Coordinates of C-alpha atoms in Angstrom, one line a residue:
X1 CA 4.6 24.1 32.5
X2 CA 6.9 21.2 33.8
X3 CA 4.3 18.3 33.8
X4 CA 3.1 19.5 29.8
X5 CA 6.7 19.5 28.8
X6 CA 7.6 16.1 30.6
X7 CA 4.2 14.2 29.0
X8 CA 5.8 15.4 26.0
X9 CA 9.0 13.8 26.5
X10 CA 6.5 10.7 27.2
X11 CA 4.5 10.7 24.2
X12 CA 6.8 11.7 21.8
X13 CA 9.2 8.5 21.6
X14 CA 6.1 6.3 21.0
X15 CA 7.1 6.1 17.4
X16 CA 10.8 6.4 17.6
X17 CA 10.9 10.0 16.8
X18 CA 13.2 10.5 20.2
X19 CA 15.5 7.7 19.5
X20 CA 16.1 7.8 16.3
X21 CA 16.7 12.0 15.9
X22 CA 18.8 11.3 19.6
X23 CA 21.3 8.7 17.8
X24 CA 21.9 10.8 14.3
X25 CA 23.1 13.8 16.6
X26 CA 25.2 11.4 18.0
X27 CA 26.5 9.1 15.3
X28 CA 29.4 11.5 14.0
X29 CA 31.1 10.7 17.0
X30 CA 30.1 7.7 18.2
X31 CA 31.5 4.2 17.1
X32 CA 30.2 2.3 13.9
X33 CA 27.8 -0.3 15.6
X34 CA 25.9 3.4 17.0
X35 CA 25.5 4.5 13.2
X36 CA 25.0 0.7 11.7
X37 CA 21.9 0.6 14.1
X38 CA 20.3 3.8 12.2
X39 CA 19.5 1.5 9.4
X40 CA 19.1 -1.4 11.6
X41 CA 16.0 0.6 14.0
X42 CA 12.5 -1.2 13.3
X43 CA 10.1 1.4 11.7
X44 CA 7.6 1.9 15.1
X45 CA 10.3 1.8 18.0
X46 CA 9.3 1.0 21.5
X47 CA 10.6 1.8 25.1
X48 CA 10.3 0.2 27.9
X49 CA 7.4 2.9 29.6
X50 CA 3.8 2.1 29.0
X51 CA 2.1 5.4 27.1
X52 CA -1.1 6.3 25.5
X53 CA -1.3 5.6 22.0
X54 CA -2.5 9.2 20.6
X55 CA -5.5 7.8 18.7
X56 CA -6.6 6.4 22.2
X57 CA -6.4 9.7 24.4
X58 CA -7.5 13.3 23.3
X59 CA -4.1 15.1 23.9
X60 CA -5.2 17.9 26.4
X61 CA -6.8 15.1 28.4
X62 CA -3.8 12.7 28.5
X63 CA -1.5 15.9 29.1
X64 CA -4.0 17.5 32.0
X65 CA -5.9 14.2 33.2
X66 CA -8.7 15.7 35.0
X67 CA -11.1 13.4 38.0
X68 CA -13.8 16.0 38.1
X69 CA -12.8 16.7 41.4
X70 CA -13.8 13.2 42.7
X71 CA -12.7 12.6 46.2
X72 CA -9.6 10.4 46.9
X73 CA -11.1 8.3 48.7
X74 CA -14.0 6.8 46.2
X75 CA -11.2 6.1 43.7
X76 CA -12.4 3.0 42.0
X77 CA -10.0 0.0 41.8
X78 CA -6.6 -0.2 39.6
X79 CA -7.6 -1.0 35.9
X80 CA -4.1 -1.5 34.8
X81 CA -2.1 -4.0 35.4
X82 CA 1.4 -4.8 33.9
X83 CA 0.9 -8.0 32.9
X84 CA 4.3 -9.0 30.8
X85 CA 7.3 -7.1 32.6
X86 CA 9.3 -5.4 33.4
X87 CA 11.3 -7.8 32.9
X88 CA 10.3 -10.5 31.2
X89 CA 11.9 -14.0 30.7
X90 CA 13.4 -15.2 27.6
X91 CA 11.0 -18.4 26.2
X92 CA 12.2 -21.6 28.2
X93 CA 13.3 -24.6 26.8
X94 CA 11.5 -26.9 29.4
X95 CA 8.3 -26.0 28.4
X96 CA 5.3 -28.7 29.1
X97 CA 3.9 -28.9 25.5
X98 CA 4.9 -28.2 21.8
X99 CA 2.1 -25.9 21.4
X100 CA 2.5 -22.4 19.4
X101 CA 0.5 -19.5 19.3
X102 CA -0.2 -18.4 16.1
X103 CA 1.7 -14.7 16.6
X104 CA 5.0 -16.5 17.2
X105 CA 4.7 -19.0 13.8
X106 CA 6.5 -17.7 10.3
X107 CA 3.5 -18.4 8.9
X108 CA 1.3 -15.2 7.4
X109 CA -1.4 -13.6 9.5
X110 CA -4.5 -12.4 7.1
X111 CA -4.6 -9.3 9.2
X112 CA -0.7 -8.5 8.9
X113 CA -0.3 -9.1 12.9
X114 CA 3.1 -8.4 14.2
X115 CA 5.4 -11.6 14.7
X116 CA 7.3 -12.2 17.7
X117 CA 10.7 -13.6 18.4
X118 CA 11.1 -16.6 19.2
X119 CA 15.0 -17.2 18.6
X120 CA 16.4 -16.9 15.4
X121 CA 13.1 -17.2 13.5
X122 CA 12.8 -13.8 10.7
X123 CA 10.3 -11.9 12.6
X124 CA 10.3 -10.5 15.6
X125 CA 8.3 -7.3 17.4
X126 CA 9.5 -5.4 20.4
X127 CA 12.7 -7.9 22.1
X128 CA 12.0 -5.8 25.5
X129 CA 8.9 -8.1 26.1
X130 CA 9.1 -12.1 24.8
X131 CA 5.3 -11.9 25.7
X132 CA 3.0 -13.0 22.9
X133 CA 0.8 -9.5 23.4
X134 CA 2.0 -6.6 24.3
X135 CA 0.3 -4.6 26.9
X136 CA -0.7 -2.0 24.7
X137 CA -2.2 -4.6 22.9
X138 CA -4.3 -6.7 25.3
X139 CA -5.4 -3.2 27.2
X140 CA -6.8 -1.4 24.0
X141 CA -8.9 -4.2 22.9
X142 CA -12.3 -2.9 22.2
X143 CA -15.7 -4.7 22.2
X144 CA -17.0 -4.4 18.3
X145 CA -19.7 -5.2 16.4
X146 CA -20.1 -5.1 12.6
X147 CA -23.5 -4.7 11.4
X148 CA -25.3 -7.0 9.2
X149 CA -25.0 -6.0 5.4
X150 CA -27.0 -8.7 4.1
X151 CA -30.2 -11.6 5.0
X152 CA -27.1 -14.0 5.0
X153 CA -25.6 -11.6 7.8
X154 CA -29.1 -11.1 9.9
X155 CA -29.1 -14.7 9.4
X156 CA -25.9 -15.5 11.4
X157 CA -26.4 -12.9 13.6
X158 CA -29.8 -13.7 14.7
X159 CA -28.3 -17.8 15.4
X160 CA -25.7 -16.4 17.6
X161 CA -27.7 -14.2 19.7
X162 CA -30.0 -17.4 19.8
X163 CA -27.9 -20.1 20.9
X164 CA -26.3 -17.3 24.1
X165 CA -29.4 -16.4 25.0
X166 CA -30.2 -20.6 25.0
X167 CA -27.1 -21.0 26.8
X168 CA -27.2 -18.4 29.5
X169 CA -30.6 -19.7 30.3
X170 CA -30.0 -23.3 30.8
X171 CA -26.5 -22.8 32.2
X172 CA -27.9 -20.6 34.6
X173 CA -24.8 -18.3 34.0
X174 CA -27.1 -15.2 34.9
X175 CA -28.8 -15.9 37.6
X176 CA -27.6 -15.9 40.7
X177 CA -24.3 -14.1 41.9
X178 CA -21.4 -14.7 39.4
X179 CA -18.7 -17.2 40.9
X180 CA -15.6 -18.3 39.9
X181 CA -17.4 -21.6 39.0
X182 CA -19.6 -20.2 36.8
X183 CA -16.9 -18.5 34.5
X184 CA -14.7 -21.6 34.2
X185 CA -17.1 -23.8 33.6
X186 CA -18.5 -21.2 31.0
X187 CA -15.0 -20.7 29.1
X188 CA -14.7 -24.6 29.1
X189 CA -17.8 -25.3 27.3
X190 CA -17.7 -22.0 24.9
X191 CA -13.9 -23.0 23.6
X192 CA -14.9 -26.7 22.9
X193 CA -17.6 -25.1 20.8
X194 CA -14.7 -22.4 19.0
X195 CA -12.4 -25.2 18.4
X196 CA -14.4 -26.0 15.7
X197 CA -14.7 -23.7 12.6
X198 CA -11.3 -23.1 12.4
X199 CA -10.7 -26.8 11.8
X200 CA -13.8 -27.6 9.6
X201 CA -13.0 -24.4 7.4
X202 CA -9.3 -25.4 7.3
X203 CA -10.3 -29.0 6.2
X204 CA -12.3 -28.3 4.0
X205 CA -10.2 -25.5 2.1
X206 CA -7.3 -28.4 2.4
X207 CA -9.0 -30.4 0.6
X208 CA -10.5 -27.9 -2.3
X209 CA -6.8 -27.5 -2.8
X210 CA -6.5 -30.9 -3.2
X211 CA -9.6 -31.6 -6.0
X212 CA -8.0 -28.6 -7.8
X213 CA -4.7 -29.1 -7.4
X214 CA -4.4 -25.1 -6.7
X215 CA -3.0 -22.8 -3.9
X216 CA -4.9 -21.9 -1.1
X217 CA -3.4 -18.4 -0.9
X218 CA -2.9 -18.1 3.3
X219 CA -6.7 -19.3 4.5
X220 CA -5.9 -22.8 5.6
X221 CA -2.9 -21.6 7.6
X222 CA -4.5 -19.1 9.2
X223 CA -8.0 -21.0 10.0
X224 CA -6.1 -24.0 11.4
X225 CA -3.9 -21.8 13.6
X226 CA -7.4 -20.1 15.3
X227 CA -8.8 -23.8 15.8
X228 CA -5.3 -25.0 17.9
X229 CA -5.8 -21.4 19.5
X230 CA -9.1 -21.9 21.0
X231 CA -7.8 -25.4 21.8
X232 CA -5.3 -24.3 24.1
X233 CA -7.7 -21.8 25.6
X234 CA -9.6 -25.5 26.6
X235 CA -6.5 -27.1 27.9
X236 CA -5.5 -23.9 29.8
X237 CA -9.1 -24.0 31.8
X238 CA -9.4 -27.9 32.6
X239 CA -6.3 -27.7 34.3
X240 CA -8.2 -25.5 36.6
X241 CA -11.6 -27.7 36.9
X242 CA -11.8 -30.9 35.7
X243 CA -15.4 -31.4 33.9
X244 CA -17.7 -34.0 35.7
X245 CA -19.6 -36.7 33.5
X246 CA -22.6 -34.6 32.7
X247 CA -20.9 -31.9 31.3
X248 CA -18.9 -33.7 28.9
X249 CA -22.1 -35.7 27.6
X250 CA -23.1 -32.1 27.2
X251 CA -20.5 -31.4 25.2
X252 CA -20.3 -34.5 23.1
X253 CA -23.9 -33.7 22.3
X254 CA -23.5 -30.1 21.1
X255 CA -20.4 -30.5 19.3
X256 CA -21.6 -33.9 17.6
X257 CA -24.9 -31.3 16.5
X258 CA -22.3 -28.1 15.7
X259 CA -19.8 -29.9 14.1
X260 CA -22.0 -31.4 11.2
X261 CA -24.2 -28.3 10.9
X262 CA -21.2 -25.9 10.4
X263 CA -19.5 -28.4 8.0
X264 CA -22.7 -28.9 5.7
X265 CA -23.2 -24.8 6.1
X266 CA -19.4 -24.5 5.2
X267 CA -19.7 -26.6 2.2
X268 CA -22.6 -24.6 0.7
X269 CA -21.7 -21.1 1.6
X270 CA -18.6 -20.5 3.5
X271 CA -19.4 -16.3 4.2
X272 CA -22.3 -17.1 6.6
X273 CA -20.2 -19.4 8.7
X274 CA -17.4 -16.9 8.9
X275 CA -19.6 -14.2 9.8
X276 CA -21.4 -16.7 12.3
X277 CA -18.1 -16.8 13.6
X278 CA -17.4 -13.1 13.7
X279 CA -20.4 -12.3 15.5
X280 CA -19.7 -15.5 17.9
X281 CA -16.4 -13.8 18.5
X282 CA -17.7 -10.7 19.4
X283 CA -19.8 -12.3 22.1
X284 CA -16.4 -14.4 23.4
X285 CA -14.9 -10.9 23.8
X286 CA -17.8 -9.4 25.6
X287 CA -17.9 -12.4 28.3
X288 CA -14.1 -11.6 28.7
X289 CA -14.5 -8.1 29.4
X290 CA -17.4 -8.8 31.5
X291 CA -15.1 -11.6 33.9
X292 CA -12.3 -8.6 33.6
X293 CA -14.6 -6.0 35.3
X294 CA -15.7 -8.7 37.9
X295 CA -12.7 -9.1 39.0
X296 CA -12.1 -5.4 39.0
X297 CA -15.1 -4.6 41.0
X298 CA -14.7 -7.1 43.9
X299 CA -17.1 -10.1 42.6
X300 CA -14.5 -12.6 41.3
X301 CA -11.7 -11.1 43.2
X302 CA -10.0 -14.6 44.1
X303 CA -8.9 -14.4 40.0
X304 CA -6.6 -11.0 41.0
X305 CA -3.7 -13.1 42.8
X306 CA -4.7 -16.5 41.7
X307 CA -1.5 -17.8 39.4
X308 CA -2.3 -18.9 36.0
X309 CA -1.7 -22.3 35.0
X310 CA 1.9 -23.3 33.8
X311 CA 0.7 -24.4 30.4
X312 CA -0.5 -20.9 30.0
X313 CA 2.7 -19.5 30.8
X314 CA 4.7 -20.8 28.8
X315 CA 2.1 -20.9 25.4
X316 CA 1.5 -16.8 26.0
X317 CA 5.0 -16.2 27.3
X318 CA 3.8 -14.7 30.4
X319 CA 5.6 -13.3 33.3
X320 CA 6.1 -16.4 36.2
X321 CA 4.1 -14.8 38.4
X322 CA 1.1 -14.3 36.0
X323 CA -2.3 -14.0 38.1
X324 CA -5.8 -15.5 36.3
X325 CA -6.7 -12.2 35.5
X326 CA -3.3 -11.6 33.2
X327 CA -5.1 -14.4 31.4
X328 CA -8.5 -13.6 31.0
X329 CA -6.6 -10.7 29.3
X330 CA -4.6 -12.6 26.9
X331 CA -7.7 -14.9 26.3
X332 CA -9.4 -11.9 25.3
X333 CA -6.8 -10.6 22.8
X334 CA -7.2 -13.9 21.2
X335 CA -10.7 -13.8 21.1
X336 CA -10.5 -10.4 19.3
X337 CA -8.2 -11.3 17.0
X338 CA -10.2 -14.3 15.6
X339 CA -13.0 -12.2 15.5
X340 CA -11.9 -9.4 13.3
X341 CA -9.9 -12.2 11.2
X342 CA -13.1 -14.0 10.6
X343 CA -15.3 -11.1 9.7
X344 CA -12.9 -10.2 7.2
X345 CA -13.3 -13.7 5.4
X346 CA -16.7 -13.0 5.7
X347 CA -16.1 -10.0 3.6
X348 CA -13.9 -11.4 0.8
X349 CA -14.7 -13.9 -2.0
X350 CA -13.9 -17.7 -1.6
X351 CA -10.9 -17.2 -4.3
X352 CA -9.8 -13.6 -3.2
X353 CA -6.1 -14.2 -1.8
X354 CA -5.0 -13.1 2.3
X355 CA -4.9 -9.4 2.0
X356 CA -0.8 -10.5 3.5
X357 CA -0.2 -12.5 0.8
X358 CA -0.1 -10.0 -1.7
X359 CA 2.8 -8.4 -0.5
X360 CA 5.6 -7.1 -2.9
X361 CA 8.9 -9.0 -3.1
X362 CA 10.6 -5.6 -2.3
X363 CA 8.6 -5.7 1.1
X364 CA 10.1 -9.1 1.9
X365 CA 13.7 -7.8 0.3
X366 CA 13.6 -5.0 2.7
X367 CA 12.4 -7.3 5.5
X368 CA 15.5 -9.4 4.8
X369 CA 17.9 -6.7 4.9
X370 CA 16.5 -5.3 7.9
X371 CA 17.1 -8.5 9.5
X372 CA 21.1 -8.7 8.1
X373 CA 21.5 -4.9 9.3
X374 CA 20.1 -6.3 12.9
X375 CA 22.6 -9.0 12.5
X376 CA 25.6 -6.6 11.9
X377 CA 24.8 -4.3 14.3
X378 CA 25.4 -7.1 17.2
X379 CA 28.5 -8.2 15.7
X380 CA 29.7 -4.6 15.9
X381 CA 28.9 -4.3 19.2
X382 CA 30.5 -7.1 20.5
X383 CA 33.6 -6.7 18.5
X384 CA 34.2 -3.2 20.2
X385 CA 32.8 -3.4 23.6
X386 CA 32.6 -7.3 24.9
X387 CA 36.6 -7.2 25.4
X388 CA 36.3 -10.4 27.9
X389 CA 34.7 -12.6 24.7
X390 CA 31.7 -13.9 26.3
X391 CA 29.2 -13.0 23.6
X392 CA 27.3 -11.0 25.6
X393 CA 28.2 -7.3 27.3
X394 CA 29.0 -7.8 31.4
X395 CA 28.0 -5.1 33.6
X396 CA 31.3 -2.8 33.3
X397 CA 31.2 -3.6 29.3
X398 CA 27.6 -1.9 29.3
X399 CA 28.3 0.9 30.9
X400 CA 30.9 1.7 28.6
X401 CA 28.9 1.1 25.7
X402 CA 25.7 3.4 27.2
X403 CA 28.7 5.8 27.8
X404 CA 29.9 5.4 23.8
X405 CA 26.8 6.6 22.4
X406 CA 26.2 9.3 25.2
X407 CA 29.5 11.6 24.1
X408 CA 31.4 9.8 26.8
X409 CA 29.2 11.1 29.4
X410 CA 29.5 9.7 32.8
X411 CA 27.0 6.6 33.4
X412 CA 25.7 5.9 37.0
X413 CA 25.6 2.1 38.5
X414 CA 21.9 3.1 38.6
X415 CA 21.6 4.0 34.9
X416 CA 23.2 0.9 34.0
X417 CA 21.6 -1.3 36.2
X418 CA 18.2 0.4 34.4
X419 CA 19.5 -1.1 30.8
X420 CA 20.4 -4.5 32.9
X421 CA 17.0 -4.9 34.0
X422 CA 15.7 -5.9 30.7
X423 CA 18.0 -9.2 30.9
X424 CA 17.0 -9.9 34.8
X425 CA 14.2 -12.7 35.8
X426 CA 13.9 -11.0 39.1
X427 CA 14.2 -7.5 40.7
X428 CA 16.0 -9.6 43.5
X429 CA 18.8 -10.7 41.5
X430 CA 21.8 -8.6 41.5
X431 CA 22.1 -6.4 38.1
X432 CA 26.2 -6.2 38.7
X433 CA 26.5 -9.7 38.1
X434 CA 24.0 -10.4 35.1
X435 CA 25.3 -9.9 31.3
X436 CA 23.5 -8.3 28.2
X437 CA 22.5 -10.8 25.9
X438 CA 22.7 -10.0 22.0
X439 CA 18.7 -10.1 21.8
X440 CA 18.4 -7.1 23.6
X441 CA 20.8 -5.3 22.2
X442 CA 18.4 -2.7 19.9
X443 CA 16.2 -2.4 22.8
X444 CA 18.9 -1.3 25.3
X445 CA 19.9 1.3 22.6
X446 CA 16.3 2.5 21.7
X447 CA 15.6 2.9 25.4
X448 CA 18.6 4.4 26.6
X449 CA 18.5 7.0 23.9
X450 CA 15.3 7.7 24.7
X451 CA 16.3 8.4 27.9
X452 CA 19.0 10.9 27.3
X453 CA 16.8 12.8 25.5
X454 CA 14.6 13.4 28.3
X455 CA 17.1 13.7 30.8
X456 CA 17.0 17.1 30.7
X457 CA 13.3 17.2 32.0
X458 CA 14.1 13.9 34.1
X459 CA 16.4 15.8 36.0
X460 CA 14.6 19.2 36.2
X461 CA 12.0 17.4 38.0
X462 CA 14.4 15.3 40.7
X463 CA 15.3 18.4 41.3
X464 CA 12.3 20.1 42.4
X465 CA 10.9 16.9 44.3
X466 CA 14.3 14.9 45.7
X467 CA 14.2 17.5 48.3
X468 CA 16.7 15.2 50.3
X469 CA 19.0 15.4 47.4
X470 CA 19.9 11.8 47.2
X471 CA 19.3 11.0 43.7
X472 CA 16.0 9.2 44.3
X473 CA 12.3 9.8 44.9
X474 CA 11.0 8.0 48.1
X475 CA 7.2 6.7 48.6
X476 CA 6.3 10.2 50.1
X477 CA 8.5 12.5 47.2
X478 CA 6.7 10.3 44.3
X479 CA 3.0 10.7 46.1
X480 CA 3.6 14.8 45.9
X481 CA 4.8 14.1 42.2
X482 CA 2.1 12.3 41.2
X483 CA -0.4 14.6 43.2
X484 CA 1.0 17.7 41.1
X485 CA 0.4 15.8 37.9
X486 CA -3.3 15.4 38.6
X487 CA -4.4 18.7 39.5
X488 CA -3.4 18.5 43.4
X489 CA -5.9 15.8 43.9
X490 CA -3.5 13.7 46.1
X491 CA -3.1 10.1 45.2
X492 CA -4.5 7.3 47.5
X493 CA -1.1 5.3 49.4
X494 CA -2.6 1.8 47.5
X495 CA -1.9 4.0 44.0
X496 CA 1.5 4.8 45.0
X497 CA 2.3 1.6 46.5
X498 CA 1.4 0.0 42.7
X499 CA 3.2 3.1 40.8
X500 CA 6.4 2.3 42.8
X501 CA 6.0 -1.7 42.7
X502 CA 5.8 -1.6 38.9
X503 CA 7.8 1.4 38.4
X504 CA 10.9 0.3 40.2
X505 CA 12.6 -2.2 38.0
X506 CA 16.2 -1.9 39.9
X507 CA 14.7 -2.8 42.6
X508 CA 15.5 -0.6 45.3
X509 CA 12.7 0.9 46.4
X510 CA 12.8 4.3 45.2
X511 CA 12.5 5.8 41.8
X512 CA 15.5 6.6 40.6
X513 CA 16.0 8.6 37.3
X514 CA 15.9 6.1 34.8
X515 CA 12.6 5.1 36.5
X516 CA 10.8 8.3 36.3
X517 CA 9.7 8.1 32.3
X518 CA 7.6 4.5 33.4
X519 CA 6.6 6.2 36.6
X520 CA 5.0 8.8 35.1
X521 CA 3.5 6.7 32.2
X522 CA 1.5 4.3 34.6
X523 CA 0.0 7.3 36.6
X524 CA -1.0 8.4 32.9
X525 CA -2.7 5.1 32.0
X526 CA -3.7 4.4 35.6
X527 CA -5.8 8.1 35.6
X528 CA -7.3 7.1 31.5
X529 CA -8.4 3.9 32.5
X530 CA -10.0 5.6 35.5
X531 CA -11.7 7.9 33.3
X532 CA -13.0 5.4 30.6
X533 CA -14.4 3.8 33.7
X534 CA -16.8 6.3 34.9
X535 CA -17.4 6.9 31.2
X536 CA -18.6 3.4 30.7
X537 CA -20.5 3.2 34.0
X538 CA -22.0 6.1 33.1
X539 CA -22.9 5.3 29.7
X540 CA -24.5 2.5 30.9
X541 CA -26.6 4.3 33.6
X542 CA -27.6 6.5 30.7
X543 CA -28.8 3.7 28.1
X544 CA -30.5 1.7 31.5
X545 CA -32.4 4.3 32.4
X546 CA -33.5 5.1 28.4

């Protein structure tokens, strides 16, 4: 059937497999900067759609999404949200503090986390979005809990499930209706309390690798970077709520008691604090989720629109727009990552070396080369195509490019607007005018050819629903597209409404072609998270009423 050969068009290119088989059919005819980027293509290749990872999502369900029959109208409330895009701006030079997060640094992660560009540093990760996390990132984070394997593990377990239950008693945070005051003043006082282990552990190894006069072997760079993390987490949430005097007594007190316990525990047996920290993580990511779903379900919906902080902005790369609830999500990824960093400290022995660290040369050889193949893959570009010199491809010098590695196909303004998009701050701006920038060459390349391998499908289905034959779906034509690819249950007019909005990176209104693959992709994710919704709710009815 058309929608089970489309989703596979969707799913497929989430690895590259599309892009990469797409460009060797073409690269015996195509110009040498189309075959130098074969070599040049990052291993995991990704478009600019949003698609279910397949360990996520059974295939049958992602393929045939099915609502159980439940009536249009007791749909509950969008659970996705594209936080970073579609098109993202590049980091700004006028940002208001010199602050890094730790997934834009050179330094090594002891989980191996992807890098991101920033410039013309050696890593980068996905040049379509400049955002710290991706959205497959901050939307399959996962509350986890890693059982206690030892006394020393009941130990810190027991302390942390201790000092929330003291907390949420004398903070009142449960009692009552949840308000917006509550949770800021709640993420204020919890990340002047996180700010600390990273630091104290980080010391403390410093300064063992100062007595011995030995390496380290990646902890201190890592532990530090967590501790300036949850330190900008603080200086995000003050700018929203300035403390009175009582609270920062408050905090003076605790972290004057937390500071010397945890460096005295640190000194004598470093596992328990990281595990204290793991399972104190795990409870930072379950408060998260919990603020998420409030927002979701109505009780804290001022967050939804609210606009982040600037400082926020700029340290997680976020779109300008960026709403308090895009960062509860980013907060969240953090608070994941630190715990899953920390419990694996827990697990290894105070000498053992960053699992990162004992990467091969070769690794780093190939690593460098990939970089130099990147490198000459731009340079061939612009040497054929960028005829006017500018160092960049104008709107005409794209189009014949897109056309290049397309066997001289024609390309449509649309089409090429489609690929401009990616440079644009602004669906309002006007694509004709705009210029390709070298950093998004690969991207432009992965997604285009991506495209023309589903084109075949994309325009199989324009054909059955652009009734008026214009080249575009309207609101109503998308509504009976998306109705057919959930079983004829028809879509509520707020779904379409944020389908289009998200869906329509020109900017025109419609979906036009190019549009269809992230179209289709949100209703995917849109109907999943939908799904995992009731499943939750209902889990929780289930384990309530046991």
């Amino acid at each position: 059937p058309l929608p089970y050969r489309f989703a596979m068009q969707l799913l497929r290119p989430l690895k590259g497999v599309a892009a990469l088989h797409a460009l060797r059919k073409v690269a015996s005819s195509s110009s040498s900067s189309c075959r130098m980027w074969i070599a040049a293509a990052p291993r995991s290749i990704h478009i600019p759609v949003i698609a279910i990872p397949a360990t996520q999502r059974g295939f049958t369900t992602v393929l045939n999404p099915a609502r159980n029959n439940k009536p249009a109208n007791k749909r509950s409330q969008l659970r996705v949200r594209e936080v970073h895009g579609p098109n993202p701006l590049p980091p700004r030079p006028e940002v208001i503090h010199d602050m890094v997060h730790f997934k834009v640094t050179p330094n090594r992660h002891s989980l191996g986390v992807k890098k991101v560009s920033a410039g013309d540093q050696d890593v980068w990760d996905n040049p379509f979005q400049h955002s710290v996390w991706t959205e497959e990132e901050i939307y399959t984070v996962q509350k986890t809990h890693v059982d206690p394997r030892d006394a020393a593990d009941s130990i810190a377990y027991r302390a942390v499930q201790t000092a929330r239950w003291m907390f949420d008693v004398l903070s009142g945070y449960k009692i009552g209706q949840l308000t917006e005051a509550k949770v800021i003043n709640r993420a204020i006082f919890l990340e002047t309390v996180a700010g600390v282990p990273g630091m104290v552990g980080g010391m403390l190894r410093h300064l063992r690798s100062l007595r011995t006069m030995s390496r380290d072997h990646g902890w201190i760079h890592t532990l530090l970077e967590e501790a300036e993390n949850e330190r900008m987490h603080l200086l995000t949430f003050v700018t929203i709520k300035k403390p009175g005097p009582i609270f920062r007594w408050a905090v003076l007190g605790t972290q004057g008691v937390f500071m010397n316990l945890f460096f005295l525990t640190y000194m004598i047996y470093p596992k328990i604090c990281h595990r204290f920290v793991g399972y104190l993580e795990e409870e930072a990511v379950k408060t998260y989720t919990d603020i998420l779903n409030a927002i979701d379900d109505g009780r804290l919906s001022s967050f939804r629109n609210a606009r982040a902080p600037q400082i926020a902005i700029d340290y997680w790369r976020m779109k300008p727009d960026a709403t308090m609830r895009d960062l509860f999500l980013v907060v969240r990824a953090d608070e994941a990552n630190h715990r899953d960093v920390n419990h694996m400290f827990a697990s290894l022995g105070l000498h053992e070396t960053n699992p990162l660290v004992k990467k091969s040369s070769a690794k780093k050889r190939e690593l460098v080369d990939r970089k130099q193949e990147h490198k000459q893959f731009i340079k061939e570009v612009l040497l054929n195509w960028n005829k006017s010199g500018t160092g960049s491809l104008s709107f005409e010098e794209l189009r014949q490019w897109l056309s290049s590695i397309s066997r001289g196909r024609d390309v449509s303004d649309h089409e090429v607007k489609w690929v401009m998009s990616m440079a644009a701050a602004s669906k309002k701006q006007d694509y004709t005018l705009l210029s390709l920038e070298p950093e998004f060459f690969s991207t432009a390349a992965e997604a285009w050819l991506s495209y023309n391998d589903s084109k075949d499908v994309i325009d199989e289905v324009f054909e059955k629903h652009d009734v008026d034959k214009d080249g575009s779906l309207n609101r109503d034509q998308l509504k009976t597209l998306l109705m057919e690819l959930n079983d004829n249950i028809m879509p509520t007019d707020e779904e379409v409404k944020w389908v289009l909005d998200h869906a329509d990176v020109i900017g025109d209104g419609v979906i036009d072609k190019p549009e269809l693959m992230k179209a289709i992709s949100l209703w995917y994710v849109h109907i999943a998270s939908d799904e995992a919704g009731d499943e939750q709710r209902a889990a929780s009815a289930i384990g309530y009423g046991s």
